[in-house]
Short mmCIF file of C-alpha atoms in Angstrom, two decimals:
data_model
loop_
_atom_site.label_atom_id
_atom_site.label_comp_id
_atom_site.label_asym_id
_atom_site.label_seq_id
_atom_site.Cartn_x
_atom_site.Cartn_y
_atom_site.Cartn_z
CA MET A 1 -39.55 -7.36 6.44
CA HIS A 2 -40.20 -8.34 2.84
CA THR A 3 -38.64 -11.51 1.53
CA TYR A 4 -36.21 -10.43 -1.17
CA HIS A 5 -35.06 -12.07 -4.37
CA LEU A 6 -31.28 -12.65 -4.75
CA THR A 7 -30.94 -9.88 -7.36
CA GLN A 8 -32.72 -7.50 -5.09
CA TRP A 9 -30.24 -8.30 -2.38
CA LEU A 10 -27.50 -7.52 -4.90
CA LEU A 11 -29.07 -4.15 -5.70
CA PHE A 12 -29.19 -3.31 -1.98
CA PHE A 13 -25.48 -4.23 -1.79
CA PHE A 14 -24.57 -1.95 -4.64
CA ILE A 15 -26.74 0.88 -3.42
CA TYR A 16 -25.25 0.87 0.06
CA SER A 17 -21.73 0.39 -1.27
CA PHE A 18 -22.28 3.59 -3.25
CA ILE A 19 -23.75 5.48 -0.25
CA GLY A 20 -20.80 4.28 1.84
CA TRP A 21 -18.37 5.57 -0.78
CA ILE A 22 -20.06 8.97 -0.71
CA TRP A 23 -19.79 9.17 3.04
CA GLU A 24 -16.19 7.94 3.24
CA SER A 25 -14.92 10.06 0.38
CA CYS A 26 -16.50 13.19 1.77
CA TYR A 27 -15.29 12.47 5.30
CA VAL A 28 -11.68 11.72 4.27
CA SER A 29 -11.62 14.59 1.76
CA ILE A 30 -12.60 17.06 4.46
CA LYS A 31 -9.85 15.72 6.80
CA LYS A 32 -7.23 15.79 3.98
CA ARG A 33 -8.50 19.07 2.59
CA ARG A 34 -8.44 17.68 -0.90
CA TRP A 35 -10.70 15.30 -2.85
CA VAL A 36 -9.96 11.65 -2.09
CA ASN A 37 -11.72 8.92 -4.14
CA ARG A 38 -11.85 6.64 -1.14
CA GLY A 39 -11.82 2.84 -1.24
CA PHE A 40 -10.16 -0.32 -2.36
CA LEU A 41 -11.92 -0.18 -5.72
CA HIS A 42 -11.51 2.42 -8.51
CA GLY A 43 -15.30 2.95 -8.94
CA PRO A 44 -17.65 4.73 -6.54
CA MET A 45 -18.31 1.78 -4.27
CA LEU A 46 -17.06 0.62 -0.90
CA PRO A 47 -17.98 -3.10 -0.54
CA ILE A 48 -17.41 -3.08 3.26
CA TYR A 49 -20.43 -0.72 3.61
CA GLY A 50 -22.56 -2.76 1.22
CA SER A 51 -21.64 -6.00 3.05
CA GLY A 52 -22.19 -4.28 6.40
CA ALA A 53 -25.64 -3.07 5.34
CA LEU A 54 -26.66 -6.57 4.25
CA VAL A 55 -25.36 -8.12 7.41
CA ILE A 56 -27.27 -5.62 9.51
CA LEU A 57 -30.42 -6.10 7.60
CA VAL A 58 -30.24 -9.87 7.91
CA SER A 59 -29.32 -9.81 11.61
CA THR A 60 -32.19 -7.40 12.51
CA ILE A 61 -34.96 -9.06 10.45
CA GLY A 62 -36.84 -10.22 13.59
CA VAL A 63 -36.38 -7.11 15.73
CA ARG A 64 -37.26 -4.28 13.30
CA GLU A 65 -39.60 -2.60 15.75
CA ASN A 66 -37.12 -2.67 18.66
CA ILE A 67 -34.66 0.17 18.23
CA TRP A 68 -32.30 -1.01 21.06
CA LEU A 69 -32.09 -4.56 19.60
CA ILE A 70 -31.45 -3.10 16.16
CA PHE A 71 -28.61 -0.99 17.63
CA LEU A 72 -27.18 -3.97 19.53
CA LEU A 73 -27.48 -6.72 16.94
CA GLY A 74 -26.49 -4.47 14.11
CA MET A 75 -23.44 -3.20 15.97
CA ILE A 76 -22.25 -6.76 16.80
CA ALA A 77 -22.78 -8.14 13.27
CA ALA A 78 -21.07 -5.26 11.50
CA THR A 79 -18.21 -5.25 13.97
CA VAL A 80 -17.59 -8.90 13.42
CA LEU A 81 -17.63 -8.36 9.69
CA GLU A 82 -15.19 -5.48 9.96
CA TYR A 83 -12.78 -7.52 12.05
CA ILE A 84 -12.85 -10.54 9.80
CA THR A 85 -12.48 -8.36 6.64
CA GLY A 86 -9.59 -6.28 8.09
CA ALA A 87 -7.69 -9.35 9.34
CA ALA A 88 -8.19 -11.24 6.03
CA MET A 89 -7.00 -8.28 3.92
CA GLU A 90 -3.90 -7.75 6.08
CA ARG A 91 -3.04 -11.44 5.90
CA LEU A 92 -3.43 -11.37 2.12
CA PHE A 93 -1.80 -8.03 1.24
CA HIS A 94 0.28 -7.24 4.38
CA VAL A 95 -1.44 -3.83 4.43
CA ARG A 96 -4.19 -2.54 6.65
CA TYR A 97 -6.64 -0.48 4.62
CA TRP A 98 -8.05 1.01 7.88
CA ASP A 99 -6.22 0.98 11.17
CA TYR A 100 -7.59 1.80 14.65
CA THR A 101 -4.37 1.11 16.46
CA GLY A 102 -4.28 4.57 17.99
CA LYS A 103 -7.92 4.56 19.01
CA LYS A 104 -9.23 3.70 22.49
CA LEU A 105 -10.53 0.18 23.16
CA ASN A 106 -9.31 -1.26 19.84
CA VAL A 107 -8.80 -4.93 19.10
CA ASN A 108 -5.68 -5.58 17.03
CA GLY A 109 -6.34 -2.35 15.22
CA TYR A 110 -9.12 -3.83 13.14
CA ILE A 111 -12.06 -2.65 15.28
CA CYS A 112 -12.52 -0.17 18.11
CA ALA A 113 -15.30 0.97 20.46
CA GLY A 114 -15.89 4.17 18.50
CA SER A 115 -16.27 2.40 15.19
CA SER A 116 -18.60 -0.23 16.71
CA LEU A 117 -20.85 2.48 18.18
CA CYS A 118 -20.96 4.13 14.78
CA TRP A 119 -22.10 0.81 13.31
CA GLY A 120 -24.83 0.71 15.92
CA VAL A 121 -26.10 4.19 15.04
CA PHE A 122 -25.76 3.33 11.36
CA SER A 123 -27.88 0.19 11.94
CA VAL A 124 -30.71 2.21 13.46
CA LEU A 125 -30.59 4.83 10.68
CA LEU A 126 -30.47 2.11 8.05
CA VAL A 127 -33.32 -0.05 9.34
CA ARG A 128 -35.67 2.69 10.54
CA VAL A 129 -34.93 5.53 8.02
CA VAL A 130 -32.75 4.85 5.00
CA HIS A 131 -33.90 1.36 4.03
CA ILE A 132 -37.61 2.20 3.90
CA PRO A 133 -37.50 4.31 0.74
CA VAL A 134 -34.70 2.27 -0.72
CA GLU A 135 -36.67 -0.93 -0.22
CA ARG A 136 -39.80 0.67 -1.74
CA ALA A 137 -37.84 1.85 -4.76
CA VAL A 138 -36.15 -1.49 -5.43
CA LEU A 139 -39.40 -3.48 -4.95
CA ASP A 140 -41.15 -1.17 -7.45
CA ILE A 141 -38.62 -2.03 -10.19
CA PRO A 142 -39.82 -4.77 -12.55
CA MET A 143 -37.89 -8.02 -11.89
CA PHE A 144 -36.49 -8.25 -15.43
CA ILE A 145 -34.90 -4.86 -14.92
CA THR A 146 -33.69 -5.73 -11.43
CA ASP A 147 -32.09 -8.92 -12.84
CA GLY A 148 -30.43 -7.01 -15.69
CA ALA A 149 -29.15 -4.24 -13.51
CA ALA A 150 -27.75 -6.67 -10.92
CA LEU A 151 -25.92 -8.56 -13.71
CA VAL A 152 -24.42 -5.42 -15.16
CA PHE A 153 -23.26 -4.04 -11.77
CA THR A 154 -21.84 -7.45 -10.82
CA VAL A 155 -19.75 -7.61 -14.03
CA ILE A 156 -18.48 -4.03 -13.52
CA MET A 157 -17.58 -4.62 -9.96
CA SER A 158 -15.90 -7.96 -10.78
CA VAL A 159 -13.65 -6.24 -13.33
CA ASP A 160 -12.86 -3.38 -10.95
CA LEU A 161 -12.24 -5.88 -8.13
CA THR A 162 -9.81 -7.91 -10.29
CA GLN A 163 -7.84 -4.84 -11.26
CA SER A 164 -7.77 -3.48 -7.70
CA PHE A 165 -6.70 -6.82 -6.39
CA ASN A 166 -3.79 -6.93 -8.82
CA GLU A 167 -2.76 -3.40 -7.75
CA ALA A 168 -2.86 -4.49 -4.11
CA MET A 169 -0.66 -7.44 -4.98
CA ASP A 170 1.73 -5.08 -6.80
CA LEU A 171 1.92 -2.95 -3.64
CA LYS A 172 2.62 -6.02 -1.55
CA GLN A 173 5.33 -7.22 -3.85
CA VAL A 174 7.00 -3.88 -4.02
CA LEU A 175 6.89 -3.53 -0.23
CA VAL A 176 8.48 -7.00 0.16
CA GLN A 177 11.15 -6.13 -2.36
CA LEU A 178 11.98 -2.71 -0.84
CA GLU A 179 12.26 -4.15 2.64
CA GLU A 180 14.34 -7.11 1.48
CA SER A 181 16.52 -4.77 -0.56
CA LYS A 182 17.24 -2.60 2.46
CA GLU A 183 18.15 -5.61 4.60
CA GLN A 184 20.28 -7.12 1.87
CA ILE A 185 22.18 -3.91 1.26
CA LYS A 186 22.77 -3.54 4.98
CA LYS A 187 24.18 -7.08 5.17
CA ILE A 188 26.44 -6.42 2.15
CA GLN A 189 27.70 -3.24 3.73
CA GLU A 190 28.45 -5.04 7.02
CA LYS A 191 30.36 -7.84 5.31
CA LEU A 192 32.44 -5.46 3.24
CA ARG A 193 33.13 -3.35 6.33
CA ALA A 194 34.36 -6.55 8.07
CA VAL A 195 36.61 -7.28 5.10
CA SER A 196 37.95 -3.70 4.96
CA GLU A 197 38.97 -3.80 8.62
CA GLU A 198 41.51 -6.49 7.83
CA ALA A 199 42.42 -5.21 4.35
CA VAL A 200 45.67 -3.56 3.42
CA GLU A 201 46.10 0.22 3.63
CA ASP A 202 45.80 0.67 -0.16
CA TYR A 203 42.31 -0.78 -0.12
CA ARG A 204 41.19 1.43 2.75
CA ARG A 205 42.35 4.48 0.83
CA ARG A 206 40.61 3.31 -2.29
CA SER A 207 37.46 2.65 -0.29
CA ASP A 208 37.50 6.22 0.94
CA GLU A 209 37.90 7.43 -2.56
CA LEU A 210 34.98 5.39 -3.76
CA MET A 211 32.74 6.66 -0.95
CA ALA A 212 33.62 10.30 -1.69
CA GLU A 213 32.95 9.67 -5.42
CA TYR A 214 29.64 7.97 -4.54
CA ARG A 215 28.58 11.01 -2.43
CA GLN A 216 29.43 13.44 -5.27
CA ARG A 217 27.54 11.41 -7.83
CA SER A 218 24.53 10.99 -5.49
CA GLU A 219 24.43 14.77 -4.86
CA LYS A 220 24.64 15.32 -8.66
CA ILE A 221 21.58 13.04 -9.19
CA LEU A 222 19.62 15.02 -6.60
CA GLU A 223 20.70 18.35 -8.08
CA ASP A 224 19.73 17.23 -11.62
CA TYR A 225 16.36 16.13 -10.27
CA ARG A 226 15.74 19.45 -8.63
CA GLN A 227 16.68 21.35 -11.81
CA ARG A 228 14.44 19.18 -13.93
CA ALA A 229 11.58 19.56 -11.44
CA GLU A 230 11.90 23.36 -11.59
CA GLU A 231 11.94 23.27 -15.39
CA LEU A 232 8.84 21.08 -15.56
CA ALA A 233 7.06 23.08 -12.93
CA GLU A 234 7.34 26.19 -15.11
CA LYS A 235 5.84 24.15 -18.00
CA GLY A 236 3.00 22.98 -15.77
CA ARG A 237 4.02 19.37 -15.32
CA SER A 238 1.42 16.89 -14.13
CA ARG A 239 1.47 15.25 -10.71
CA LYS A 240 1.98 11.94 -12.46
CA ALA A 241 5.18 13.22 -14.10
CA ALA A 242 6.39 14.60 -10.81
CA TYR A 243 5.76 11.30 -9.12
CA LEU A 244 7.68 9.26 -11.78
CA ASP A 245 10.54 11.82 -11.68
CA TRP A 246 10.89 11.28 -7.92
CA ILE A 247 10.80 7.47 -8.31
CA ASP A 248 13.47 7.61 -11.05
CA MET A 249 15.61 9.71 -8.80
CA LYS A 250 15.32 7.28 -5.89
CA ARG A 251 16.11 4.34 -8.18
CA ALA A 252 19.14 6.11 -9.55
CA GLN A 253 20.45 6.73 -6.02
CA LYS A 254 19.98 3.08 -5.05
CA ARG A 255 21.55 1.83 -8.28
CA LEU A 256 24.53 4.10 -7.57
CA GLN A 257 24.82 2.76 -4.03
CA LEU A 258 24.84 -0.79 -5.35
CA GLU A 259 27.41 0.06 -8.00
CA GLU A 260 29.63 1.58 -5.37
CA LEU A 261 29.39 -1.60 -3.24
CA ALA A 262 30.17 -3.71 -6.33
CA GLU A 263 33.32 -1.59 -6.96
CA ARG A 264 34.44 -2.05 -3.39
CA ALA A 265 34.01 -5.83 -3.69
CA GLU A 266 35.92 -5.83 -6.99
CA SER A 267 38.72 -3.82 -5.41
CA LEU A 268 39.00 -6.38 -2.60
CA LEU A 269 39.12 -9.17 -5.13
CA LYS A 270 42.13 -7.54 -6.80
CA GLU A 271 44.04 -7.13 -3.52
CA GLY A 272 46.60 -9.54 -2.20
CA PRO A 273 45.77 -12.84 -0.31
CA PHE A 274 45.16 -11.36 3.10
CA ARG A 275 42.94 -13.38 5.35
CA LEU A 276 39.36 -12.52 6.35
CA GLY A 277 39.28 -13.55 9.99
CA SER A 278 39.46 -17.33 9.97
CA LEU A 279 38.89 -17.51 6.22
CA SER A 280 41.73 -18.32 3.87
CA GLY A 281 42.48 -16.32 0.74
CA GLU A 282 40.48 -18.62 -1.51
CA GLU A 283 37.55 -18.64 0.92
CA ARG A 284 37.66 -14.92 1.06
CA ARG A 285 37.45 -14.69 -2.72
CA GLU A 286 34.44 -17.04 -2.77
CA GLU A 287 32.77 -14.81 -0.13
CA LEU A 288 33.40 -11.69 -2.24
CA LYS A 289 32.06 -13.36 -5.32
CA LYS A 290 28.89 -14.19 -3.47
CA LEU A 291 28.57 -10.56 -2.43
CA LYS A 292 28.98 -9.46 -6.05
CA ASP A 293 26.24 -11.92 -7.11
CA SER A 294 23.97 -10.54 -4.37
CA ILE A 295 24.56 -6.99 -5.62
CA ALA A 296 23.81 -8.07 -9.22
CA GLY A 297 20.61 -9.70 -7.96
CA GLU A 298 19.50 -6.52 -6.27
CA LEU A 299 20.16 -4.54 -9.51
CA GLY A 300 18.02 -7.07 -11.37
CA LYS A 301 15.14 -6.73 -8.92
CA MET A 302 15.12 -3.00 -9.38
CA SER A 303 14.31 -3.42 -13.09
CA SER A 304 11.15 -5.33 -12.24
CA ARG A 305 9.69 -2.34 -10.39
CA THR A 306 8.45 -0.50 -13.51
CA ASP A 307 6.85 2.95 -13.80
CA LYS A 308 3.57 1.20 -14.63
CA ARG A 309 3.67 -0.78 -11.41
CA TYR A 310 4.48 2.33 -9.35
CA LEU A 311 1.57 4.19 -10.98
CA ARG A 312 -0.85 1.38 -9.96
CA ILE A 313 0.57 1.55 -6.46
CA ALA A 314 0.08 5.33 -6.43
CA GLY A 315 -3.55 4.84 -7.27
CA GLN A 316 -4.05 2.41 -4.37
CA LEU A 317 -2.31 4.73 -1.91
CA LYS A 318 -4.24 7.80 -3.05
CA ARG A 319 -7.54 6.00 -2.53
CA ASN A 320 -6.34 4.68 0.88
CA PRO A 321 -4.27 7.45 2.54
CA THR A 322 -4.67 5.79 5.93
CA ALA A 323 -3.19 2.48 4.80
CA ALA A 324 -0.69 1.06 7.30
CA SER A 325 1.57 -1.97 7.61
CA GLN A 326 3.20 -3.48 10.67
CA LYS A 327 5.44 -5.75 8.74
CA PHE A 328 6.58 -3.21 6.07
CA ALA A 329 6.03 0.01 7.90
CA ARG A 330 9.21 1.75 6.73
CA ALA A 331 8.77 0.86 3.06
CA LEU A 332 5.12 1.86 3.01
CA GLU A 333 5.76 5.17 4.68
CA GLU A 334 8.51 5.90 2.14
CA LEU A 335 6.03 5.36 -0.74
CA LYS A 336 3.36 7.45 1.02
CA ASN A 337 5.83 10.26 1.74
CA THR A 338 6.82 10.28 -1.90
CA LEU A 339 3.19 11.05 -2.85
CA ASP A 340 2.82 13.59 -0.01
CA ARG A 341 5.80 15.58 -1.27
CA LEU A 342 4.10 16.14 -4.61
CA LYS A 343 0.84 17.55 -3.42
#
């Protein structure tokens, strides 16, 4: 095999990243029955394929004439790369951008026997078929053009990678906030429920009234959303507008839920000095004030999840429809289901 210059290696990386993007996008689009711009990046490149191709080419340099060793060494090298990349991305973003958990003979969901065998077949096709004309074409390019092209593509991918990385971090932050918010609201509800069990009859009646009012207002929010959706549908609204409408509706419902909990806590503060279990009246008041502060904090966090951030997240999820998360499974599925409803 020819000894390549660094910029030639870079061109191979970009070429095979592009070929991998074509393969993945077509494969996923056929499965989803709609076009999917597949990948972590915005542009038409999948770095895992470019990296995999380079790893295969390097690992099979000395066995190019032996098809079985190409299959074996290429399969092992690419599988190791896939495992390390998958594990590193999940540790960093708390999201798996591919997941083989349901496949046979998988290892922690990052790799599986089927995927490894595909890497082996890909290795043979790459070394014995695909790389021959690609190598000839790249070597025929004058070095000054090769250097310039490598520089341009590197800059473009670096910009794309930075933007995509920020989007992935946005997704991670929103997933953390959504999960923490659910747990926090659940704790607040449980504490208020404990208080109400020992409260006077007047508070219990007021609590029932607040709950009934909350349900009515929540149903009104949903009904308003449905009416607006129908009106916008007649005007040919965009999928982006539909997605933001749905997000606004979900935020309004959560805000209403938090406001209802705040009103319940305020009602308890205005009640007489009944005891909360072993807590005195003053200790009870302090506990309720902490609950009110927690509710205010949750309302504040909601304002940080802007439409712009949700749009960036939508782009990540549209390009990675198979994304999964063990740690934030419920929150991620909620976001994915939101997009699925608007197809």
